[in-house]
Short mmCIF file of C-alpha atoms in Angstrom, two decimals:
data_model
loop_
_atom_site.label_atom_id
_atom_site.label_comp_id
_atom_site.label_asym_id
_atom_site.label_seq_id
_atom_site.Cartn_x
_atom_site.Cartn_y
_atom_site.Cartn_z
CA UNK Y 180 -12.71 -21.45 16.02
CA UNK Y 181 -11.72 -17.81 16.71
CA UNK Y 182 -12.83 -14.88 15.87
CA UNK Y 183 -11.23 -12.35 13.12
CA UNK Y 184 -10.59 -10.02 15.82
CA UNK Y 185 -9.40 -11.99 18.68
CA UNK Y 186 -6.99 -13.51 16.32
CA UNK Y 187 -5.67 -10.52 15.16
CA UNK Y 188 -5.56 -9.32 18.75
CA UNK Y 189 -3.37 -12.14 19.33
CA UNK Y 190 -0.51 -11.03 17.32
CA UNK Y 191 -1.01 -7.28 17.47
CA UNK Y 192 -0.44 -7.32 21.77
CA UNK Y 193 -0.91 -3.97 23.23
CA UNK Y 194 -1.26 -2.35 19.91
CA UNK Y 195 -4.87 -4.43 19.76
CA UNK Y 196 -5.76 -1.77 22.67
CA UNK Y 197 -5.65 0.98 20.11
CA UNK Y 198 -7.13 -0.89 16.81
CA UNK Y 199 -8.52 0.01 13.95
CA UNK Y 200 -6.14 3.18 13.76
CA UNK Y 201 -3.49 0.71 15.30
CA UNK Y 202 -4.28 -1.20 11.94
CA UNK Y 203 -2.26 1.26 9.58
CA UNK Y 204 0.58 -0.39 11.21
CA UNK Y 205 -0.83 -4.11 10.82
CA UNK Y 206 -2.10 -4.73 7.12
CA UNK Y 207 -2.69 -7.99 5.74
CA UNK Y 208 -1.20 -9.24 2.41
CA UNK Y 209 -3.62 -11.18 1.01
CA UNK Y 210 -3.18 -13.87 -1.52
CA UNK Y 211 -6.15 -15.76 -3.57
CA UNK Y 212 -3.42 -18.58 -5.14
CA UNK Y 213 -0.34 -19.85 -4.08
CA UNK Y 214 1.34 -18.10 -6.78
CA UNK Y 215 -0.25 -15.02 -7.11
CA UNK Y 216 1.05 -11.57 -6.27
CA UNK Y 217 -0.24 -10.64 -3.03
CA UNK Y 218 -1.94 -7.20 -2.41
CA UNK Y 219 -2.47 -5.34 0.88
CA UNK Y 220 -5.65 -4.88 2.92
CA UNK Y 221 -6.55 -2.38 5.76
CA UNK Y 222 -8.56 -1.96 8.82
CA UNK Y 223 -11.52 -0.07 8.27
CA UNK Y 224 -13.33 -1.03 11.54
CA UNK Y 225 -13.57 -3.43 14.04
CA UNK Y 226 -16.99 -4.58 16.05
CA UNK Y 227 -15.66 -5.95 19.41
CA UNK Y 228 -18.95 -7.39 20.06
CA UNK Y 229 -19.48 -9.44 17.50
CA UNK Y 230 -15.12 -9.95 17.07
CA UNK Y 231 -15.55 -9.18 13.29
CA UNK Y 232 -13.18 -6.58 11.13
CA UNK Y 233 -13.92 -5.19 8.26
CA UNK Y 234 -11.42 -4.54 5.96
CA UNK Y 235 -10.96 -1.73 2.97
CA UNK Y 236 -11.37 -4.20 -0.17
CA UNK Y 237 -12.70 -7.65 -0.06
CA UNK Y 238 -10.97 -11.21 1.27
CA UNK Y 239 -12.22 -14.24 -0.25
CA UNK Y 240 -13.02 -16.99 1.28
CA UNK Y 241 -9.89 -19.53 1.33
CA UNK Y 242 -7.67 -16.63 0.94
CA UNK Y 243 -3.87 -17.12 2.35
CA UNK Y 244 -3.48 -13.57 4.29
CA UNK Y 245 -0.15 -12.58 6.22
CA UNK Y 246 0.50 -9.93 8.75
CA UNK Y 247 2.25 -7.24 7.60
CA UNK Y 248 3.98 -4.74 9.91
CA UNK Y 249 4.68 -0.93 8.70
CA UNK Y 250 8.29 -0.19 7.96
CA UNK Y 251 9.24 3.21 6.63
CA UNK Y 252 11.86 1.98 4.68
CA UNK Y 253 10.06 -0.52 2.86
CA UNK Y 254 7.19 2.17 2.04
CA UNK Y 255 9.72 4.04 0.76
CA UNK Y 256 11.90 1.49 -1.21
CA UNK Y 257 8.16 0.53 -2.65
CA UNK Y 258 7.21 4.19 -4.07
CA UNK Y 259 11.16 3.65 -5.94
CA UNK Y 260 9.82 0.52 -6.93
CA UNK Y 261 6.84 1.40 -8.22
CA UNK Y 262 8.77 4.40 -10.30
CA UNK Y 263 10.77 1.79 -11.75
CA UNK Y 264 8.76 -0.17 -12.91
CA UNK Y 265 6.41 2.44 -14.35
CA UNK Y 266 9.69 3.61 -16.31
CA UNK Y 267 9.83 0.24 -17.90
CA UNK Y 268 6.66 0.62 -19.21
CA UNK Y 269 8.09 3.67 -21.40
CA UNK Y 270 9.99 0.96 -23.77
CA UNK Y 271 12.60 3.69 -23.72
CA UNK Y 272 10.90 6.76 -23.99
CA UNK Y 273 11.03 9.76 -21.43
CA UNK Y 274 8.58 10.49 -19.05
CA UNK Y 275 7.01 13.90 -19.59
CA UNK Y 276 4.52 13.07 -17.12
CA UNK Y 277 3.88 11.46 -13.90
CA UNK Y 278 1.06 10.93 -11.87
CA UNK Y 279 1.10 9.76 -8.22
CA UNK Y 280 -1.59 8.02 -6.40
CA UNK Y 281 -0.57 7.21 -2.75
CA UNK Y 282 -2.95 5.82 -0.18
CA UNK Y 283 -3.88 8.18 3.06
CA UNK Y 284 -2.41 4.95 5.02
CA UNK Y 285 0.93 5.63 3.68
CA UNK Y 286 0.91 9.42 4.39
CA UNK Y 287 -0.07 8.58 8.36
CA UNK Y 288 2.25 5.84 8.93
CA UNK Y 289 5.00 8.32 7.51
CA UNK Y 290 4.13 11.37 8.91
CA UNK Y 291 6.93 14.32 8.45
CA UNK Y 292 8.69 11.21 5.84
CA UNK Y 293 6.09 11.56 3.53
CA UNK Y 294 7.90 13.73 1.19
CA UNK Y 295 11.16 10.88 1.48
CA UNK Y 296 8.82 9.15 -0.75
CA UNK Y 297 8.26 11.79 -4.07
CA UNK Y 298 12.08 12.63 -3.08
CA UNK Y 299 12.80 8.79 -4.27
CA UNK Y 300 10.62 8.51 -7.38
CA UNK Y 301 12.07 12.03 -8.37
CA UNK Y 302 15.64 10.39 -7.81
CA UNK Y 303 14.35 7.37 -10.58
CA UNK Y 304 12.23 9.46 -13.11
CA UNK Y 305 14.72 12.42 -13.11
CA UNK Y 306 13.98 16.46 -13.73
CA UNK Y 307 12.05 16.45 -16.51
CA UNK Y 308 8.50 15.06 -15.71
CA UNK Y 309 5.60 17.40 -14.43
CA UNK Y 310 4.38 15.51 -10.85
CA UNK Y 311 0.86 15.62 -10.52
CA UNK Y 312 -1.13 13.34 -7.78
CA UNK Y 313 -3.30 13.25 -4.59
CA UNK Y 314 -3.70 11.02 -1.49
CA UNK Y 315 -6.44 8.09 -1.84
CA UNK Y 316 -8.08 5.74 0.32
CA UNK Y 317 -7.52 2.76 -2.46
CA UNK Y 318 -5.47 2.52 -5.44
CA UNK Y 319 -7.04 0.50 -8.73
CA UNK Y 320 -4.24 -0.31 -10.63
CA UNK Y 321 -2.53 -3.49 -11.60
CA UNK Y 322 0.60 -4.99 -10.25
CA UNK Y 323 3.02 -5.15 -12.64
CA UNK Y 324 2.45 -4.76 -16.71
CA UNK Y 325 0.24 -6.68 -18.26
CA UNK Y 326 -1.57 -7.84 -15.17
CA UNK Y 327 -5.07 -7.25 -14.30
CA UNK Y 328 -6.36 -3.96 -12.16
CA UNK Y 329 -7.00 -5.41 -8.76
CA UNK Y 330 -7.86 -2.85 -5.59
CA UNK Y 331 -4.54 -2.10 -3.66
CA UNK Y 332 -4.37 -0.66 -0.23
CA UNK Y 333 -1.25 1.70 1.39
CA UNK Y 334 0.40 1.50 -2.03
CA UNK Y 335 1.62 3.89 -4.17
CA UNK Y 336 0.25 3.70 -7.84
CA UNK Y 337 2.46 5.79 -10.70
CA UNK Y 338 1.24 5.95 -14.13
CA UNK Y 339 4.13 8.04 -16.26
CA UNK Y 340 3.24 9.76 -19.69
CA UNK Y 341 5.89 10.09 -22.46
CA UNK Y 342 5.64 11.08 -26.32
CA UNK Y 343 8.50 9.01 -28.97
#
């Protein structure tokens, strides 16, 4: 019986003061089934009049949705994550090429860490690949391998290119 916004006003405190930039800080993981790999969704905008939010991707009806708070860590451990598993997809081979896609949200929430971020997938693909990428404002990509291409918010998306 509340609205979006109040709700989410609720939890964010005196950050709500300051929303939607506030809201790089705040995503939402969003789930569709209990079992299903969550993905993240930002604050595009909020309409204090009528309490509504709207959000950079859609959220179903009946989804399951979290509150996320930024941690620059986690971002961080995530871009190495997202190296490794991008690796795996090689079955072996060596990457030659790698291209990252991060999300704009990621770049403010880090600020001057930003580069902590290339440093770590560097550290997991090693010398040899050419980096190529830009800053988005959504990545399309899916989750792991194998898994369908959903719409991904303040992720980091690597797609690596090798010859055997």
């Amino acid at each position: 019986g509340r609205s979006a916004l109040e709700l989410y006003s609720t939890y964010l405190g005196e950050h709500a003061a300051d929303l939607p930039a506030s809201g790089l800080l705040f995503p939402l993981s969003l789930r569709t089934d209990d079992g299903a790999t969550g993905v993240v969704r930002t604050i595009l905008s909020v309409d204090r009049e009528t309490g509504s939010m709207t959000f950079a991707g859609e959220i179903p009806t009946g989804s399951h949705v979290r509150l996320m708070k930024a941690n620059f860590e986690r971002l961080i451990d995530g871009a190495i994550g997202a190296a490794r598993r991008s690796v795996e997809t090689l079955k072996g081979s060596e990457a030659t090429l790698a291209i990252l896609i991060s999300c704009v949200g990621r770049k403010l929430v880090l600020k001057q860490r930003i580069e902590e971020e290339i440093e770590g997938v560097r550290e997991v693909l090693g010398p040899r690949p050419a980096f190529a990428g830009f800053y988005s404002y959504g990545e399309i990509s899916p989750f792991s391998a194998g898994a369908k291409c959903e719409l991904h918010n303040q992720t980091m998306t690597i797609t690596t290119l090798g010859e055997s």
